[in-house]
CSV table of C-alpha atoms in Angstrom, one decimal:
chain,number,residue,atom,x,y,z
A,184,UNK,CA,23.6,-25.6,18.4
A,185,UNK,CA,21.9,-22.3,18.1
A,186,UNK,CA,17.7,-23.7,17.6
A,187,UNK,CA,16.6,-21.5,15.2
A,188,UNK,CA,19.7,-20.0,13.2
A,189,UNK,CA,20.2,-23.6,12.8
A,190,UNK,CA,24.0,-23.0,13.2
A,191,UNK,CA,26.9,-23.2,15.5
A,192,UNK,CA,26.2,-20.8,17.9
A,193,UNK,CA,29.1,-19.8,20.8
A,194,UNK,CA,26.3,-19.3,23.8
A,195,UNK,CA,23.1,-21.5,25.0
A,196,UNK,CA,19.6,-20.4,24.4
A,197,UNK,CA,17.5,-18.4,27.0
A,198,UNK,CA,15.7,-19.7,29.8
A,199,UNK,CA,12.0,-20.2,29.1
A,200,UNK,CA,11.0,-18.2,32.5
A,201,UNK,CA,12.6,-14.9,30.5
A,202,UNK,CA,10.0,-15.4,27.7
A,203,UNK,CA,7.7,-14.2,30.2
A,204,UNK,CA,8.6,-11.0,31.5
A,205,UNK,CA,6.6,-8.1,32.1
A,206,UNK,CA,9.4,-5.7,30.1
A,207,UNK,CA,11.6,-5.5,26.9
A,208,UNK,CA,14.7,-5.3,28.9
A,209,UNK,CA,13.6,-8.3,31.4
A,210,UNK,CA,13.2,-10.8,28.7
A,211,UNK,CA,16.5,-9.6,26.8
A,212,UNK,CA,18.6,-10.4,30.3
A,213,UNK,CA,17.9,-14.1,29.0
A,214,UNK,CA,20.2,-13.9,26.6
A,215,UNK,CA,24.1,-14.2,27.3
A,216,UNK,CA,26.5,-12.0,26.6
A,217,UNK,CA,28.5,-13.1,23.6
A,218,UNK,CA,31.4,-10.7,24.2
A,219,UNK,CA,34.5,-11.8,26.1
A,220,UNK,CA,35.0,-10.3,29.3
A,221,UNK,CA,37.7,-8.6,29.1
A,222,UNK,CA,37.3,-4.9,27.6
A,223,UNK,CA,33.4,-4.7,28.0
A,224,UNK,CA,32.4,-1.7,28.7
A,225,UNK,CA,28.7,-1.1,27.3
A,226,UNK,CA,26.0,-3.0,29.1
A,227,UNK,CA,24.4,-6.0,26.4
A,228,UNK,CA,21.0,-5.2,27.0
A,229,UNK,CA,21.0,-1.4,26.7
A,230,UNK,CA,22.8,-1.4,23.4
A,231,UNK,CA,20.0,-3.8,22.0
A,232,UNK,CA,17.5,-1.6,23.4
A,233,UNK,CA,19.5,1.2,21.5
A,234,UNK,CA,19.4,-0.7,18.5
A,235,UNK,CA,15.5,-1.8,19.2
A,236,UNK,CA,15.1,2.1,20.0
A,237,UNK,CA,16.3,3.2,16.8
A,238,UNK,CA,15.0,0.4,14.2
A,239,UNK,CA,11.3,2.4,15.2
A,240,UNK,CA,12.6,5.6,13.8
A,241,UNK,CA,13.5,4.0,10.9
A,242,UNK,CA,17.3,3.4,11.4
A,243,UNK,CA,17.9,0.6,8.5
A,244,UNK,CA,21.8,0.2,9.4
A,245,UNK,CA,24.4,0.0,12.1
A,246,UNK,CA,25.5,3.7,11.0
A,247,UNK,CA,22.1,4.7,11.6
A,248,UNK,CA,21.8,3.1,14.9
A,249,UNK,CA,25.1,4.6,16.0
A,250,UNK,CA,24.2,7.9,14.4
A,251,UNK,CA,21.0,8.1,17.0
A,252,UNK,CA,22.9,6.4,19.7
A,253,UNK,CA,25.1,9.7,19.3
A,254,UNK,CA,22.3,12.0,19.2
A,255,UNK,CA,20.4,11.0,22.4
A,256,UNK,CA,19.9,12.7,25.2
A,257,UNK,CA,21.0,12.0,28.5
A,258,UNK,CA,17.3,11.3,29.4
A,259,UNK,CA,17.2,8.9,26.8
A,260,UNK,CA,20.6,7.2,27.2
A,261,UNK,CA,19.4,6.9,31.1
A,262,UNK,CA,16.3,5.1,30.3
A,263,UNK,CA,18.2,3.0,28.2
A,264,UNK,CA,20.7,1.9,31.0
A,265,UNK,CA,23.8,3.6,28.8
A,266,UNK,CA,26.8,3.1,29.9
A,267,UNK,CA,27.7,6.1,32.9
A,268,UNK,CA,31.6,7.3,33.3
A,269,UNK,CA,33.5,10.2,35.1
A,270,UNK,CA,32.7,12.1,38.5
A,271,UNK,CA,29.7,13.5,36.5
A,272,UNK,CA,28.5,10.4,36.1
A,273,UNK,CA,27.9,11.0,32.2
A,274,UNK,CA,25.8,8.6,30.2
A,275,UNK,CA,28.4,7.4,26.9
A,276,UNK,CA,26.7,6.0,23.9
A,277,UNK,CA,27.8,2.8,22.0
A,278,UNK,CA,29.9,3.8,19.2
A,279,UNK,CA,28.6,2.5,15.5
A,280,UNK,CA,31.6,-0.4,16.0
A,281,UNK,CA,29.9,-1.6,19.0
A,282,UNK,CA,26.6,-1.9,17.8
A,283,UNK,CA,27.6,-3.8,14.6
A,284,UNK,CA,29.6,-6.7,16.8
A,285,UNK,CA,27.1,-7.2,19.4
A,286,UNK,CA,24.1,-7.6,16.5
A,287,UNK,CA,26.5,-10.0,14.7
A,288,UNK,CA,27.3,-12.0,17.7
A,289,UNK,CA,24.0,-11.9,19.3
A,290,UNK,CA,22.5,-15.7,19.3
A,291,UNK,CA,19.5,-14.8,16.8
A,292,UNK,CA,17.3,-17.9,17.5
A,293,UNK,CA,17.4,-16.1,21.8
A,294,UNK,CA,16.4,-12.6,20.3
A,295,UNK,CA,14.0,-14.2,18.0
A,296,UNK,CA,12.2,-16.4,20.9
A,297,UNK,CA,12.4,-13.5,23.3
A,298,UNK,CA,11.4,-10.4,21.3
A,299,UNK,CA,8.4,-12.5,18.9
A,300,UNK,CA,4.9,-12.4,20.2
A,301,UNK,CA,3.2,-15.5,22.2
A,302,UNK,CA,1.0,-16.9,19.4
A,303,UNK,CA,-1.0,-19.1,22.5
A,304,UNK,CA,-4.8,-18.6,21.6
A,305,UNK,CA,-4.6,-17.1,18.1
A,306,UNK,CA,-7.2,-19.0,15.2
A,307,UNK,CA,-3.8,-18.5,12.6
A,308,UNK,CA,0.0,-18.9,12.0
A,309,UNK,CA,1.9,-18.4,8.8
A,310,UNK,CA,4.9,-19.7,8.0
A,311,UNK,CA,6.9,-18.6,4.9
A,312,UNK,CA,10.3,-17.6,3.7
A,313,UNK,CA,11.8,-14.7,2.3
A,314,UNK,CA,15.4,-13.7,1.2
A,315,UNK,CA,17.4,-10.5,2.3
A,316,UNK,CA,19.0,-10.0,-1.3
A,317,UNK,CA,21.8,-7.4,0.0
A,318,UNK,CA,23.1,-10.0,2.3
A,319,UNK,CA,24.7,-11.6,-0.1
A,320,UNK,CA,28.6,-11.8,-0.4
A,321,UNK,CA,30.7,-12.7,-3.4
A,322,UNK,CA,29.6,-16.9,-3.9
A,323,UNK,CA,27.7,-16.6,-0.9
A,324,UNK,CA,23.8,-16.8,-1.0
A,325,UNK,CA,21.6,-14.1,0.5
A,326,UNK,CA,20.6,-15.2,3.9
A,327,UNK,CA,17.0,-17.0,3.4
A,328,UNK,CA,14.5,-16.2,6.7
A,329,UNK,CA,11.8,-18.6,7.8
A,330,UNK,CA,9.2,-16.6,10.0
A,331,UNK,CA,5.8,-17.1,11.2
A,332,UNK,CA,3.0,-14.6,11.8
A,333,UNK,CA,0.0,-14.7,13.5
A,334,UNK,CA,-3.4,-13.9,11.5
A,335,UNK,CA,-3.6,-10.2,13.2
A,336,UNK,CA,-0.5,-9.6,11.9
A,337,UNK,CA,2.1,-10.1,14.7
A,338,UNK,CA,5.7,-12.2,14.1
A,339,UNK,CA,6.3,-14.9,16.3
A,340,UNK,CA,9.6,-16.2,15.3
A,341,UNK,CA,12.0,-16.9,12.4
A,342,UNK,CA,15.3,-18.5,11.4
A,343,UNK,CA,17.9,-18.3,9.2
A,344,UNK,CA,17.8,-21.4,6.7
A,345,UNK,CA,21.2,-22.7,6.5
A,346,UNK,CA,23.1,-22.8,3.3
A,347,UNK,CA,23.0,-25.8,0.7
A,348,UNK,CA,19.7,-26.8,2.5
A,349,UNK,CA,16.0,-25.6,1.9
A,350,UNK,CA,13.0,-24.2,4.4
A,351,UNK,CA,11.7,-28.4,4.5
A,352,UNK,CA,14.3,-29.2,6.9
A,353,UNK,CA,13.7,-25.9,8.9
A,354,UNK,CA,9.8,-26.1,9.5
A,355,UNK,CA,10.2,-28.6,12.9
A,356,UNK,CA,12.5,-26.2,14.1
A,357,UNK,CA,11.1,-23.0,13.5
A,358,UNK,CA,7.8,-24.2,15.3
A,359,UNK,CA,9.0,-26.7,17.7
A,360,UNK,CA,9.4,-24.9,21.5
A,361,UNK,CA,5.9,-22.8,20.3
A,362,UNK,CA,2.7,-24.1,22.0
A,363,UNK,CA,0.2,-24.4,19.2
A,364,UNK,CA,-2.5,-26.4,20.5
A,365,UNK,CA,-5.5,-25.7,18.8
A,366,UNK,CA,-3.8,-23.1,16.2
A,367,UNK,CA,-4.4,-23.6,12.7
A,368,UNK,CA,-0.6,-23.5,10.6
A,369,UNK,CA,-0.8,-22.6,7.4
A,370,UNK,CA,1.8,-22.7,4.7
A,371,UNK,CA,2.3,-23.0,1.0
A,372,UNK,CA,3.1,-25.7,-1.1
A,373,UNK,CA,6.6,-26.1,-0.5
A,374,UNK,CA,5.2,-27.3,3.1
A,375,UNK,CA,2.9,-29.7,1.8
A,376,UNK,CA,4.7,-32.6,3.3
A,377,UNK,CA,3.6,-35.6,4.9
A,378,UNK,CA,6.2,-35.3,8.1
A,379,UNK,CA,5.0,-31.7,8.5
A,380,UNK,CA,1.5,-32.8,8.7
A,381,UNK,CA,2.6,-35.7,11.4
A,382,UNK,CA,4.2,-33.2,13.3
A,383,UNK,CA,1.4,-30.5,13.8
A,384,UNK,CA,-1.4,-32.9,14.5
A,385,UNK,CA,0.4,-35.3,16.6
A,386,UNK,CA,3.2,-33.7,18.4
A,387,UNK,CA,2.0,-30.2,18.2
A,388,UNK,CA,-1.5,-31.2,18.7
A,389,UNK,CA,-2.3,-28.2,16.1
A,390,UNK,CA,-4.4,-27.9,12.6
A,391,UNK,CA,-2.7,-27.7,9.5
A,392,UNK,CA,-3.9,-26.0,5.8
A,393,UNK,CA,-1.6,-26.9,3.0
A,394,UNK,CA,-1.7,-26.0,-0.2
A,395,UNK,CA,-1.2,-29.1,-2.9
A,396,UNK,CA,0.4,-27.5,-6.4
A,397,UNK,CA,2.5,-30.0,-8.9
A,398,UNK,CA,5.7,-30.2,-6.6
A,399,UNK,CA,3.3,-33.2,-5.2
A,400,UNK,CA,2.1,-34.6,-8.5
A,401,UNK,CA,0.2,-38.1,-7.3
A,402,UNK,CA,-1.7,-36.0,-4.6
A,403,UNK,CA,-1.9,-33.0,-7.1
A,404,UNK,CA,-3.8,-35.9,-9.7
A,405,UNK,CA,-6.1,-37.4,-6.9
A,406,UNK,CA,-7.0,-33.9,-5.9
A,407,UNK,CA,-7.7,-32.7,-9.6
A,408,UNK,CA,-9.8,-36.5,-9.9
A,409,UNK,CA,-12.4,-35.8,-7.3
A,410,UNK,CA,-15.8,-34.9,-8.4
A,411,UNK,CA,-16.1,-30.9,-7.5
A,412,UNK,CA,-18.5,-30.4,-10.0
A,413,UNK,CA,-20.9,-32.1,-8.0
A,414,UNK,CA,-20.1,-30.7,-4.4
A,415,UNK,CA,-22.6,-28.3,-3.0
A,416,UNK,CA,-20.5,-27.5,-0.1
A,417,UNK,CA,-19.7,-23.8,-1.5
A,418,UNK,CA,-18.8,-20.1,-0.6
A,419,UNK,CA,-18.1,-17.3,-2.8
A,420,UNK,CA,-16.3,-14.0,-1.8
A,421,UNK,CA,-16.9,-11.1,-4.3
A,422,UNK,CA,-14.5,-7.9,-3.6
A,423,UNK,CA,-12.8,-5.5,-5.5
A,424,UNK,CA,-10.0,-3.2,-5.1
A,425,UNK,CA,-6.1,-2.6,-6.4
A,426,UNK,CA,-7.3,-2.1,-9.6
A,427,UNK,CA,-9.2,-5.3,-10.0
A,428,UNK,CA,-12.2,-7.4,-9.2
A,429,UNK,CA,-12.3,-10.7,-7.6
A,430,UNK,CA,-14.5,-13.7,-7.1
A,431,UNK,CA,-13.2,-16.5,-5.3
A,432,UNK,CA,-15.4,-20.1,-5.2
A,433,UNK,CA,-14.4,-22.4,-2.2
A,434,UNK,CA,-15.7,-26.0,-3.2
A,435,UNK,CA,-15.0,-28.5,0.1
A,436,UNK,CA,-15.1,-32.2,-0.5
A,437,UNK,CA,-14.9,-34.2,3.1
A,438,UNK,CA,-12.1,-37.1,2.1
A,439,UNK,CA,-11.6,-39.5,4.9
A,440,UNK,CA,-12.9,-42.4,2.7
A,441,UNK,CA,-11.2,-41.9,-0.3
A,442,UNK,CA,-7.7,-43.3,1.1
A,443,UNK,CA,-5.8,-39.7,0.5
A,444,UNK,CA,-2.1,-40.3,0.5
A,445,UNK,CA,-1.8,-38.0,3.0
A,446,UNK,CA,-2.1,-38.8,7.1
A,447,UNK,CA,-4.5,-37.4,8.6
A,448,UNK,CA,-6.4,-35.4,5.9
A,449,UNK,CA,-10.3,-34.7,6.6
A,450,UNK,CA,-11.4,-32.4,4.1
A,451,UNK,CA,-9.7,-31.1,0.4
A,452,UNK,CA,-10.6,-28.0,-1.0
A,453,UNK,CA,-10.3,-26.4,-4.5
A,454,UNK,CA,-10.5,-22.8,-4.9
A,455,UNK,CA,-10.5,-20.7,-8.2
A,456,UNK,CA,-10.3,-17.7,-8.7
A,457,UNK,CA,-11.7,-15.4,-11.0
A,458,UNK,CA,-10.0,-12.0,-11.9
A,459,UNK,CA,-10.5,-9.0,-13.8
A,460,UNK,CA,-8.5,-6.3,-14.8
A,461,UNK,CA,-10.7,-2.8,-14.1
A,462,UNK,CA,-8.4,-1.3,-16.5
A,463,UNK,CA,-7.8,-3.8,-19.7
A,464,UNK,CA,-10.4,-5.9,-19.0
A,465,UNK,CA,-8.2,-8.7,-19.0
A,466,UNK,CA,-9.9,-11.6,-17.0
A,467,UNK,CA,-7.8,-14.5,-15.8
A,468,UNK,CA,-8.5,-17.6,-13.8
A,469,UNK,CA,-6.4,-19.6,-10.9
A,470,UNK,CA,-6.9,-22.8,-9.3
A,471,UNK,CA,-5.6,-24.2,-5.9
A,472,UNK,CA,-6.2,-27.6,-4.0
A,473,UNK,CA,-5.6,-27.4,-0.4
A,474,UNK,CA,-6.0,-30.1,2.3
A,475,UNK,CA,-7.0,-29.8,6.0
A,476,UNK,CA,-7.1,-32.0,9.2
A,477,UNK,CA,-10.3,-29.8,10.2
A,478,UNK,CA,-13.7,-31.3,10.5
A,479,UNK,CA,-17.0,-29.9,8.8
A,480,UNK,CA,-18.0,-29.3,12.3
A,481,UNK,CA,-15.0,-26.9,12.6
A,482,UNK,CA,-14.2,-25.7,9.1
A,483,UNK,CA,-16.8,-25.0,6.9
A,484,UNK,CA,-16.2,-23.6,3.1
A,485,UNK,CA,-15.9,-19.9,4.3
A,486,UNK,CA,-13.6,-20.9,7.4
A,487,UNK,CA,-11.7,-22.8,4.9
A,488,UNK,CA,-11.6,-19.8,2.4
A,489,UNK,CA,-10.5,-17.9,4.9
A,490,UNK,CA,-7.9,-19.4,6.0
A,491,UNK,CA,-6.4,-20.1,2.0
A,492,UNK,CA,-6.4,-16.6,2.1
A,493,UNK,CA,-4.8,-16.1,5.4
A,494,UNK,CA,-1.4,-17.5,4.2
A,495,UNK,CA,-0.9,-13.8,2.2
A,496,UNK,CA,-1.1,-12.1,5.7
A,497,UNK,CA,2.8,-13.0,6.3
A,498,UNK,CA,3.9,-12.0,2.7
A,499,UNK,CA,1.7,-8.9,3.2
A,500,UNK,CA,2.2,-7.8,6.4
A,501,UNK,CA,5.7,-8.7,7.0
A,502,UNK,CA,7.7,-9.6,4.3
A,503,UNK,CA,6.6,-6.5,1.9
A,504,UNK,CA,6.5,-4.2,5.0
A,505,UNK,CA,10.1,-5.3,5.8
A,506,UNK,CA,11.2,-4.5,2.1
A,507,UNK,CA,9.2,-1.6,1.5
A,508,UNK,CA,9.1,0.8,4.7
A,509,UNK,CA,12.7,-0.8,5.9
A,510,UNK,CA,14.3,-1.0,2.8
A,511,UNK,CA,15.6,-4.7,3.9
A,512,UNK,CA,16.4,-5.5,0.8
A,513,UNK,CA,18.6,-2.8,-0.1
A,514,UNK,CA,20.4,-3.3,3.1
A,515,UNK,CA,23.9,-4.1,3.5
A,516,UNK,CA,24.4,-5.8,6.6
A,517,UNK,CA,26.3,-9.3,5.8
A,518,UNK,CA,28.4,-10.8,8.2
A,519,UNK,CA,28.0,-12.8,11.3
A,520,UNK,CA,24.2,-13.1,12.5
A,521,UNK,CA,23.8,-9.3,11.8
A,522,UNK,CA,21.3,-9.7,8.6
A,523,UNK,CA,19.1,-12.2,10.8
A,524,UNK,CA,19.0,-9.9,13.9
A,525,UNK,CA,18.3,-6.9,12.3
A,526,UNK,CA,15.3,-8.8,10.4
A,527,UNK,CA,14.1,-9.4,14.1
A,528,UNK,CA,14.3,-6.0,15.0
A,529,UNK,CA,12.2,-5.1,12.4
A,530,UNK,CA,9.5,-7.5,13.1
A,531,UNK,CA,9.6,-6.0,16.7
A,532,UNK,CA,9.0,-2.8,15.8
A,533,UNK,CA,6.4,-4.3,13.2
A,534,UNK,CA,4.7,-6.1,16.6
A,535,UNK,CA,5.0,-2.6,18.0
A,536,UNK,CA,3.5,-0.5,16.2
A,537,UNK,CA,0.9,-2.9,15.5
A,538,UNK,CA,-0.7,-3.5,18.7
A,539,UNK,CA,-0.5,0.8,19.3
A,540,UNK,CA,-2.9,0.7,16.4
A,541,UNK,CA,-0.6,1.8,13.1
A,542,UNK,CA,-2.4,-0.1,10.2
A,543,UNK,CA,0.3,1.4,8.0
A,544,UNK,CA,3.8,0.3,9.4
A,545,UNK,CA,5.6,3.7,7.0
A,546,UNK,CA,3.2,6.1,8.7
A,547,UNK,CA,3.8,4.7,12.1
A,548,UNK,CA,7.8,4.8,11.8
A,549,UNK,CA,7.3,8.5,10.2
A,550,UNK,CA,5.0,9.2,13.4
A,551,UNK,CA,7.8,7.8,15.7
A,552,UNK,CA,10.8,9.8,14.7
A,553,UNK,CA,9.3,13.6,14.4
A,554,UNK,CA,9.7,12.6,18.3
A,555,UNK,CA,12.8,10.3,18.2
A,556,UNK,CA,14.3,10.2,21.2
A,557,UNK,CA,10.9,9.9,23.7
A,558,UNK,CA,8.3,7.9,21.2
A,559,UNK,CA,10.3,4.9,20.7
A,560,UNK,CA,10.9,4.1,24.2
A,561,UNK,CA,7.4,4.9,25.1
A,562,UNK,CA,6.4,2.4,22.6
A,563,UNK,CA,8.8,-0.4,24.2
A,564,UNK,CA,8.1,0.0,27.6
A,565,UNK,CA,10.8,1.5,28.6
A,566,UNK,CA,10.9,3.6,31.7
């Protein structure tokens, strides 16, 4: 069983020791080979670093990826480890065939683990779920992701949700060989569940944030219930941008004695927003309870705002990135584990492009390819 594609999968999951190597390639040699011997000709690594290589220069298919495969230089195909044939010892590309079985064979929760970024010591992690609506085929659902993201914007992990279930049954799974002691998990209300809570603060030895909406109506009523008029913990957050004007007011109430149905819950919190159109003039108001293991000694109402607000980072920064400068949406890619990996291989050159500084992920792949065939493996590490 494949841990985070939560399916069958044909080959085991990588050793932990690869999770640590200095290189791209070093921590890819973890994962098996799903290819039967017989007839391989193309080294596994260097055609994921192909496909790694290209995904920065905004390849969005397995056409694309052979199409730049094809177009490298010797130089490039070198540094990639290509495959070499003949007296001349010529470096041959992976044809667009070979690229398309190894992405759709390639254990996703291994690439996931191995290419995701080490969220040890950051305040943050999001978890949330988004669909990749071209994968669907015929009857069969698009294939739903589960990801998380750190609060600086780097992905961590994800899975594929498996069909006729939901992300509840995922949320262990997803976050279960990560070390998160100390890190605050945030996650909306479809999270909000008592098990979840258990299993951050007392296995994990994590925080949690969950948002409470009506899917929980008993806690959603006590919540509503609680005297906020009267709480003088507050913080308000003014800004305005995107058309629009925005006040947000973070009330925090400290619960511990007012037996919450819900273990281990210190604090509640009720934030509303107020919102005005710069344009119609139209104002609207929104109101959200949240709960929190944190203390007042480590949370206060702006900490808490803060991190209410931090759940948008993964919709923000990954999920509209993914659909917007990658297109994922629009993308084809269907069968086999392919729509999953080349999700991952977008959030690594998300990761990328982030830590070199690229605060707008379209720029940075525009940026990338005027020099395709140097930057990207520059970017990776790649001698």
């Amino acid at each position: 069983m494949c841990r985070q594609s939560a399916t069958v999968c044909p080959v085991k999951s990588p050793l932990r020791e690869y999770v640590s190597a200095g290189t791209l390639g070093g921590r890819l040699a973890g994962l098996a080979d799903p290819r039967r011997r017989r007839g391989r000709r193309h080294p596994f690594v260097s055609v994921l670093l192909i496909a790694a290589s290209a995904v920065l220069t905004f390849a969005c298919s397995y056409a694309a990826i052979g199409q730049w495969a094809r177009c490298a230089a010797q130089e490039t195909l070198a540094r990639l480890g290509a495959r070499v044939a003949g007296v001349l010892q010529v470096r041959i590309p992976p044809s667009t065939a070979t690229v398309r079985r190894i992405i759709a064979l390639t254990c996703p929760g291994g690439l996931a683990d191995l290419t995701g970024t080490d969220p040890v010591g950051t305040a943050t992690l999001a978890v949330d779920g988004k669909s990749a609506r071209g994968s669907r085929r015929g009857e069969l659902p698009a294939a739903h992701l589960l990801a998380a993201m750190t609060g600086d914007g780097q992905a961590v992990t994800q899975l594929r949700v498996p069909r006729k279930t939901n992300e509840i049954t995922c949320f262990a799974a997803l976050l279960a060989p990560l070390d998160l002691t100390g890190v605050t998990v945030t996650a909306d209300a479809l999270h909000t569940q008592r098990d979840h809570a258990r299993f951050l603060v007392e296995d994990k030895q994590a925080h949690y944030l969950l948002i409470v909406k009506a899917n929980q109506p008993g806690l959603h009523q006590q919540l509503r219930s609680l005297p906020w008029e009267d709480v003088t913990a507050r913080r308000y957050d003014r800004e305005q941008g995107h058309g629009r004007k925005e006040t947000r007011v973070t009330r925090v109430l400290t619960v511990t004695g007012l037996t919450l149905d819900f273990p281990h819950a210190v604090q509640a919190a009720r934030v509303t927003r107020h919102r005005t159109d710069l344009k119609t003039g139209k104002r609207t108001r929104r109101t959200v309870y949240a709960l929190t293991d944190l203390t007042t000694q480590q949370a206060s109402p702006q900490v808490i705002g803060h991190l209410a607000r931090s759940q948008w980072v993964i919709e923000n920064r990954l999920h509209f990135v993914r659909d917007t400068a990658f297109r994922e949406d629009a993308s084809k890619v269907r069968t086999g584990r392919g729509p999953e990996n080349m999700a991952t291989l977008r959030n690594l050159a998300i990761n990328v492009l982030r830590r070199r500084g690229h605060t707008n992920i379209a720029a940075g792949l525009r940026h990338t390819s005027y020099n395709a065939f140097t930057r990207p493996l520059d970017l990776l590490g790649i001698a």
